[in-house]
């Protein structure tokens, strides 16, 4: 077991496998400061660190471009803005800033097309060219686009839309190239996190009521739903090990195999 210690709450992490590094984003909204840190996986020491004024929400890594991609937000009542920032992983020099209409909720990177997707609190999902920073398209969603996951096999970006006050949520499938809506699935409650399982051509959603649900994208229907006992807070699917890691509010992480996901 290895552990690194951050000074404030850890908001997001990403693994840079080829660089033997772990990337962490931490911060405090009250202190109005965040920190991006690149850790050496072998020694668990800091390679490089940079403080940042906006509140960091999410972090991703692009091995093809060798950059860190973060999403942030300024949550001041009179000026709620956000941006996607592309950083050099070795120096944390900021290559470019991609302005969004509101605080960013999620980012996703697709290696095949070398594009970045962002979602923000202005109810916008945006596709950006990762190398030039140009905006390719922008789609407005009815509900808050809370989480994104790229489904390369489907040529799609999957959006988890949620209204946490009205307790409603849906999955929206957007075409990667055009941004066109292919279809939507009503989920019956707000979605906290999402993962794509390519072997099953299915999406798994996690909700605050503790429900873990698998949705078949070909039949456009729910295949199964099971209670996890605690609110689901995070998910990640490993394409190599074919396992789904599910983080729960009680602090535990449960690992589900592909056979278990088949139901």
mmCIF file of C-alpha atoms in Angstrom:
data_model
loop_
_atom_site.group_PDB
_atom_site.id
_atom_site.type_symbol
_atom_site.label_atom_id
_atom_site.label_comp_id
_atom_site.label_asym_id
_atom_site.label_seq_id
_atom_site.Cartn_x
_atom_site.Cartn_y
_atom_site.Cartn_z
ATOM 1 C CA UNK A 1 0.000 0.000 0.000
ATOM 2 C CA UNK A 2 1.317 3.447 -0.932
ATOM 3 C CA UNK A 3 0.035 6.825 0.143
ATOM 4 C CA UNK A 4 0.704 10.471 -0.625
ATOM 5 C CA UNK A 5 -0.462 13.262 1.643
ATOM 6 C CA UNK A 6 -2.136 16.441 0.399
ATOM 7 C CA UNK A 7 -2.755 19.560 2.481
ATOM 8 C CA UNK A 8 -6.445 19.966 1.600
ATOM 9 C CA UNK A 9 -9.278 17.831 0.260
ATOM 10 C CA UNK A 10 -8.405 15.803 -2.837
ATOM 11 C CA UNK A 11 -10.920 16.647 -5.561
ATOM 12 C CA UNK A 12 -9.713 14.493 -8.442
ATOM 13 C CA UNK A 13 -6.850 12.175 -9.416
ATOM 14 C CA UNK A 14 -5.472 10.777 -12.671
ATOM 15 C CA UNK A 15 -2.840 8.146 -13.419
ATOM 16 C CA UNK A 16 -0.057 8.838 -15.953
ATOM 17 C CA UNK A 17 1.055 5.258 -16.523
ATOM 18 C CA UNK A 18 3.869 5.889 -18.992
ATOM 19 C CA UNK A 19 5.374 8.550 -16.749
ATOM 20 C CA UNK A 20 5.080 6.502 -13.548
ATOM 21 C CA UNK A 21 3.196 9.413 -12.041
ATOM 22 C CA UNK A 22 0.021 10.241 -10.169
ATOM 23 C CA UNK A 23 -1.679 13.606 -10.697
ATOM 24 C CA UNK A 24 -3.776 15.112 -7.930
ATOM 25 C CA UNK A 25 -6.000 18.170 -7.782
ATOM 26 C CA UNK A 26 -6.771 19.466 -4.310
ATOM 27 C CA UNK A 27 -8.258 22.606 -2.903
ATOM 28 C CA UNK A 28 -10.570 24.534 -0.649
ATOM 29 C CA UNK A 29 -13.434 26.682 -1.883
ATOM 30 C CA UNK A 30 -13.335 28.634 1.387
ATOM 31 C CA UNK A 31 -9.641 29.471 0.975
ATOM 32 C CA UNK A 32 -10.125 30.124 -2.779
ATOM 33 C CA UNK A 33 -6.988 28.205 -3.691
ATOM 34 C CA UNK A 34 -6.229 24.901 -5.383
ATOM 35 C CA UNK A 35 -3.093 22.886 -6.088
ATOM 36 C CA UNK A 36 -2.040 20.619 -8.946
ATOM 37 C CA UNK A 37 0.635 18.107 -7.963
ATOM 38 C CA UNK A 38 2.523 15.474 -9.956
ATOM 39 C CA UNK A 39 3.721 12.642 -7.696
ATOM 40 C CA UNK A 40 6.391 10.037 -8.393
ATOM 41 C CA UNK A 41 4.728 6.632 -8.034
ATOM 42 C CA UNK A 42 7.882 4.813 -6.963
ATOM 43 C CA UNK A 43 9.046 7.191 -4.224
ATOM 44 C CA UNK A 44 5.671 8.859 -3.446
ATOM 45 C CA UNK A 45 7.425 12.230 -3.530
ATOM 46 C CA UNK A 46 6.421 15.420 -5.319
ATOM 47 C CA UNK A 47 7.943 15.998 -8.738
ATOM 48 C CA UNK A 48 6.307 19.356 -9.347
ATOM 49 C CA UNK A 49 3.538 21.427 -7.768
ATOM 50 C CA UNK A 50 1.620 24.547 -8.720
ATOM 51 C CA UNK A 51 -0.928 26.603 -6.775
ATOM 52 C CA UNK A 52 -3.955 27.884 -8.627
ATOM 53 C CA UNK A 53 -6.565 30.526 -7.851
ATOM 54 C CA UNK A 54 -9.722 28.887 -9.238
ATOM 55 C CA UNK A 55 -11.382 25.862 -7.639
ATOM 56 C CA UNK A 56 -10.218 22.710 -9.438
ATOM 57 C CA UNK A 57 -13.004 20.201 -10.019
ATOM 58 C CA UNK A 58 -11.596 17.500 -12.286
ATOM 59 C CA UNK A 59 -8.321 16.329 -13.810
ATOM 60 C CA UNK A 60 -7.407 14.053 -16.739
ATOM 61 C CA UNK A 61 -4.199 13.018 -18.515
ATOM 62 C CA UNK A 62 -3.397 12.766 -22.244
ATOM 63 C CA UNK A 63 -0.478 10.386 -22.882
ATOM 64 C CA UNK A 64 -0.450 11.234 -26.606
ATOM 65 C CA UNK A 65 0.096 14.938 -25.937
ATOM 66 C CA UNK A 66 1.868 14.441 -22.585
ATOM 67 C CA UNK A 67 -0.345 17.027 -20.899
ATOM 68 C CA UNK A 68 -2.637 17.353 -17.905
ATOM 69 C CA UNK A 69 -6.174 18.604 -18.539
ATOM 70 C CA UNK A 70 -8.095 20.249 -15.702
ATOM 71 C CA UNK A 71 -11.529 21.767 -15.297
ATOM 72 C CA UNK A 72 -12.114 24.567 -12.797
ATOM 73 C CA UNK A 73 -14.617 27.108 -11.594
ATOM 74 C CA UNK A 74 -14.912 30.547 -10.041
ATOM 75 C CA UNK A 75 -17.921 30.269 -7.745
ATOM 76 C CA UNK A 76 -18.289 33.927 -6.724
ATOM 77 C CA UNK A 77 -21.983 34.859 -6.890
ATOM 78 C CA UNK A 78 -21.409 37.839 -9.171
ATOM 79 C CA UNK A 79 -18.915 36.075 -11.439
ATOM 80 C CA UNK A 80 -19.447 32.344 -11.955
ATOM 81 C CA UNK A 81 -16.987 31.324 -14.644
ATOM 82 C CA UNK A 82 -14.927 28.306 -15.562
ATOM 83 C CA UNK A 83 -12.256 27.050 -17.905
ATOM 84 C CA UNK A 84 -10.384 24.012 -19.143
ATOM 85 C CA UNK A 85 -6.625 24.348 -18.701
ATOM 86 C CA UNK A 86 -3.955 22.294 -20.519
ATOM 87 C CA UNK A 87 -0.715 21.886 -18.537
ATOM 88 C CA UNK A 88 2.739 20.490 -19.314
ATOM 89 C CA UNK A 89 3.134 17.482 -17.008
ATOM 90 C CA UNK A 90 6.858 18.115 -16.389
ATOM 91 C CA UNK A 91 6.788 21.841 -15.616
ATOM 92 C CA UNK A 92 3.073 22.570 -15.032
ATOM 93 C CA UNK A 93 3.409 25.397 -17.507
ATOM 94 C CA UNK A 94 -0.064 26.301 -18.772
ATOM 95 C CA UNK A 95 -0.195 25.729 -22.539
ATOM 96 C CA UNK A 96 -3.677 27.143 -23.053
ATOM 97 C CA UNK A 97 -6.912 28.100 -21.331
ATOM 98 C CA UNK A 98 -10.280 27.250 -22.878
ATOM 99 C CA UNK A 99 -12.979 29.563 -21.552
ATOM 100 C CA UNK A 100 -16.357 28.086 -20.608
ATOM 101 C CA UNK A 101 -19.645 29.809 -19.816
ATOM 102 C CA UNK A 102 -19.777 28.530 -16.228
ATOM 103 C CA UNK A 103 -17.824 26.489 -13.665
ATOM 104 C CA UNK A 104 -16.705 23.193 -15.188
ATOM 105 C CA UNK A 105 -18.328 20.012 -13.879
ATOM 106 C CA UNK A 106 -16.466 17.374 -15.910
ATOM 107 C CA UNK A 107 -13.835 16.829 -18.605
ATOM 108 C CA UNK A 108 -13.116 13.826 -20.820
ATOM 109 C CA UNK A 109 -10.288 13.163 -23.268
ATOM 110 C CA UNK A 110 -10.568 10.980 -26.362
ATOM 111 C CA UNK A 111 -7.205 9.781 -27.649
ATOM 112 C CA UNK A 112 -8.359 8.564 -31.078
ATOM 113 C CA UNK A 113 -9.449 12.007 -32.261
ATOM 114 C CA UNK A 114 -7.296 13.970 -29.795
ATOM 115 C CA UNK A 115 -10.221 15.990 -28.544
ATOM 116 C CA UNK A 116 -11.305 17.246 -25.133
ATOM 117 C CA UNK A 117 -14.908 17.409 -23.969
ATOM 118 C CA UNK A 118 -16.038 19.709 -21.182
ATOM 119 C CA UNK A 119 -19.323 20.166 -19.333
ATOM 120 C CA UNK A 120 -20.179 23.231 -17.296
ATOM 121 C CA UNK A 121 -22.832 24.840 -15.115
ATOM 122 C CA UNK A 122 -24.080 26.961 -17.997
ATOM 123 C CA UNK A 123 -25.561 23.650 -19.235
ATOM 124 C CA UNK A 124 -23.059 23.421 -22.070
ATOM 125 C CA UNK A 125 -21.157 20.419 -23.412
ATOM 126 C CA UNK A 126 -18.235 21.530 -25.601
ATOM 127 C CA UNK A 127 -15.876 19.630 -27.889
ATOM 128 C CA UNK A 128 -12.384 21.159 -28.183
ATOM 129 C CA UNK A 129 -9.445 20.280 -30.416
ATOM 130 C CA UNK A 130 -6.788 19.312 -27.873
ATOM 131 C CA UNK A 131 -3.816 20.574 -29.884
ATOM 132 C CA UNK A 132 -5.133 23.899 -31.220
ATOM 133 C CA UNK A 133 -7.652 24.715 -28.491
ATOM 134 C CA UNK A 134 -10.299 25.481 -31.118
ATOM 135 C CA UNK A 135 -13.948 24.894 -30.262
ATOM 136 C CA UNK A 136 -15.442 22.227 -32.553
ATOM 137 C CA UNK A 137 -19.052 22.358 -31.353
ATOM 138 C CA UNK A 138 -21.219 23.278 -28.367
ATOM 139 C CA UNK A 139 -24.472 21.661 -27.249
ATOM 140 C CA UNK A 140 -26.883 22.990 -24.624
ATOM 141 C CA UNK A 141 -28.492 20.464 -22.281
ATOM 142 C CA UNK A 142 -31.814 20.767 -20.476
ATOM 143 C CA UNK A 143 -30.437 19.531 -17.151
ATOM 144 C CA UNK A 144 -27.035 20.123 -15.575
ATOM 145 C CA UNK A 145 -24.394 18.075 -17.464
ATOM 146 C CA UNK A 146 -22.765 16.577 -14.400
ATOM 147 C CA UNK A 147 -20.472 13.861 -15.770
ATOM 148 C CA UNK A 148 -18.967 12.900 -19.135
ATOM 149 C CA UNK A 149 -17.428 9.701 -20.485
ATOM 150 C CA UNK A 150 -16.065 9.105 -23.990
ATOM 151 C CA UNK A 151 -17.293 5.964 -25.751
ATOM 152 C CA UNK A 152 -14.740 5.582 -28.536
ATOM 153 C CA UNK A 153 -16.256 2.295 -29.782
ATOM 154 C CA UNK A 154 -19.563 4.065 -30.382
ATOM 155 C CA UNK A 155 -18.143 7.335 -31.692
ATOM 156 C CA UNK A 156 -20.065 9.035 -28.908
ATOM 157 C CA UNK A 157 -19.719 11.178 -25.813
ATOM 158 C CA UNK A 158 -22.045 10.078 -23.016
ATOM 159 C CA UNK A 159 -23.478 12.801 -20.783
ATOM 160 C CA UNK A 160 -25.016 12.250 -17.352
ATOM 161 C CA UNK A 161 -27.555 15.051 -16.873
ATOM 162 C CA UNK A 162 -28.898 15.668 -13.378
ATOM 163 C CA UNK A 163 -31.179 17.954 -11.406
ATOM 164 C CA UNK A 164 -30.347 17.241 -7.783
ATOM 165 C CA UNK A 165 -33.189 19.406 -6.433
ATOM 166 C CA UNK A 166 -35.944 17.953 -8.627
ATOM 167 C CA UNK A 167 -34.398 14.464 -8.228
ATOM 168 C CA UNK A 168 -34.350 13.643 -11.937
ATOM 169 C CA UNK A 169 -31.605 12.465 -14.260
ATOM 170 C CA UNK A 170 -30.984 11.124 -17.727
ATOM 171 C CA UNK A 171 -28.290 9.718 -19.988
ATOM 172 C CA UNK A 172 -27.750 11.617 -23.240
ATOM 173 C CA UNK A 173 -25.765 10.112 -26.112
ATOM 174 C CA UNK A 174 -24.101 12.695 -28.363
ATOM 175 C CA UNK A 175 -22.362 11.986 -31.659
ATOM 176 C CA UNK A 176 -18.651 12.732 -31.292
ATOM 177 C CA UNK A 177 -18.242 14.292 -34.718
ATOM 178 C CA UNK A 178 -21.369 16.446 -34.958
ATOM 179 C CA UNK A 179 -22.659 16.810 -31.389
ATOM 180 C CA UNK A 180 -26.051 15.564 -32.588
ATOM 181 C CA UNK A 181 -28.242 13.899 -29.968
ATOM 182 C CA UNK A 182 -28.708 10.243 -30.847
ATOM 183 C CA UNK A 183 -31.045 9.348 -27.981
ATOM 184 C CA UNK A 184 -31.705 9.772 -24.255
ATOM 185 C CA UNK A 185 -32.518 7.405 -21.402
ATOM 186 C CA UNK A 186 -34.542 8.620 -18.416
ATOM 187 C CA UNK A 187 -32.958 7.332 -15.209
ATOM 188 C CA UNK A 188 -35.551 8.160 -12.559
ATOM 189 C CA UNK A 189 -33.091 10.023 -10.338
ATOM 190 C CA UNK A 190 -30.025 12.287 -10.474
ATOM 191 C CA UNK A 191 -26.786 10.623 -11.594
ATOM 192 C CA UNK A 192 -23.685 11.128 -9.464
ATOM 193 C CA UNK A 193 -21.206 9.249 -11.679
ATOM 194 C CA UNK A 194 -21.020 7.234 -14.874
ATOM 195 C CA UNK A 195 -18.838 4.657 -16.655
ATOM 196 C CA UNK A 196 -18.874 3.039 -20.097
ATOM 197 C CA UNK A 197 -18.325 -0.723 -20.485
ATOM 198 C CA UNK A 198 -17.390 -1.332 -24.155
ATOM 199 C CA UNK A 199 -17.570 -5.139 -23.971
ATOM 200 C CA UNK A 200 -21.259 -4.895 -23.041
ATOM 201 C CA UNK A 201 -21.981 -1.727 -25.051
ATOM 202 C CA UNK A 202 -23.507 -0.479 -21.837
ATOM 203 C CA UNK A 203 -23.387 2.432 -19.411
ATOM 204 C CA UNK A 204 -23.269 2.060 -15.633
ATOM 205 C CA UNK A 205 -24.717 4.863 -13.522
ATOM 206 C CA UNK A 206 -24.265 5.491 -9.815
ATOM 207 C CA UNK A 207 -26.752 7.484 -7.753
ATOM 208 C CA UNK A 208 -26.826 9.168 -4.372
ATOM 209 C CA UNK A 209 -29.569 6.815 -3.198
ATOM 210 C CA UNK A 210 -27.067 3.969 -3.503
ATOM 211 C CA UNK A 211 -28.398 2.463 -6.725
ATOM 212 C CA UNK A 212 -25.961 1.055 -9.278
ATOM 213 C CA UNK A 213 -27.645 0.530 -12.636
ATOM 214 C CA UNK A 214 -26.545 -0.919 -15.973
ATOM 215 C CA UNK A 215 -28.165 0.426 -19.155
ATOM 216 C CA UNK A 216 -27.984 -1.481 -22.448
ATOM 217 C CA UNK A 217 -27.333 1.033 -25.225
ATOM 218 C CA UNK A 218 -28.432 -1.260 -28.048
ATOM 219 C CA UNK A 219 -31.873 -2.050 -26.607
ATOM 220 C CA UNK A 220 -31.972 1.350 -24.893
ATOM 221 C CA UNK A 221 -33.255 -0.225 -21.697
ATOM 222 C CA UNK A 222 -32.237 -0.987 -18.123
ATOM 223 C CA UNK A 223 -30.625 -4.392 -17.772
ATOM 224 C CA UNK A 224 -30.322 -4.457 -13.988
ATOM 225 C CA UNK A 225 -30.164 -2.275 -10.879
ATOM 226 C CA UNK A 226 -28.806 -3.194 -7.467
ATOM 227 C CA UNK A 227 -28.420 -1.368 -4.123
ATOM 228 C CA UNK A 228 -24.866 -0.729 -2.970
ATOM 229 C CA UNK A 229 -25.840 0.176 0.592
ATOM 230 C CA UNK A 230 -24.345 3.670 0.472
ATOM 231 C CA UNK A 231 -24.465 6.612 -1.960
ATOM 232 C CA UNK A 232 -22.284 6.001 -5.026
ATOM 233 C CA UNK A 233 -19.740 8.829 -5.328
ATOM 234 C CA UNK A 234 -17.270 7.757 -8.039
ATOM 235 C CA UNK A 235 -16.663 5.121 -10.705
ATOM 236 C CA UNK A 236 -13.891 4.113 -13.094
ATOM 237 C CA UNK A 237 -13.768 1.212 -15.558
ATOM 238 C CA UNK A 238 -10.404 -0.425 -16.335
ATOM 239 C CA UNK A 239 -10.304 -1.532 -19.979
ATOM 240 C CA UNK A 240 -7.281 -3.786 -19.370
ATOM 241 C CA UNK A 241 -8.435 -5.637 -16.246
ATOM 242 C CA UNK A 242 -12.111 -5.426 -17.294
ATOM 243 C CA UNK A 243 -13.208 -4.346 -13.858
ATOM 244 C CA UNK A 244 -15.355 -1.526 -12.514
ATOM 245 C CA UNK A 245 -14.232 0.327 -9.391
ATOM 246 C CA UNK A 246 -17.146 1.823 -7.467
ATOM 247 C CA UNK A 247 -16.485 4.394 -4.746
ATOM 248 C CA UNK A 248 -19.054 4.731 -1.942
ATOM 249 C CA UNK A 249 -19.744 7.442 0.615
ATOM 250 C CA UNK A 250 -18.687 5.193 3.499
ATOM 251 C CA UNK A 251 -15.129 5.346 2.166
ATOM 252 C CA UNK A 252 -15.057 1.896 0.583
ATOM 253 C CA UNK A 253 -14.293 0.976 -3.027
ATOM 254 C CA UNK A 254 -15.892 -2.140 -4.469
ATOM 255 C CA UNK A 255 -14.531 -3.931 -7.515
ATOM 256 C CA UNK A 256 -16.936 -5.619 -9.922
ATOM 257 C CA UNK A 257 -15.710 -8.048 -12.594
ATOM 258 C CA UNK A 258 -17.056 -8.116 -16.143
ATOM 259 C CA UNK A 259 -19.010 -11.287 -15.329
ATOM 260 C CA UNK A 260 -20.648 -9.547 -12.387
ATOM 261 C CA UNK A 261 -21.555 -6.625 -14.621
ATOM 262 C CA UNK A 262 -23.268 -8.978 -17.064
ATOM 263 C CA UNK A 263 -25.860 -9.576 -14.328
#
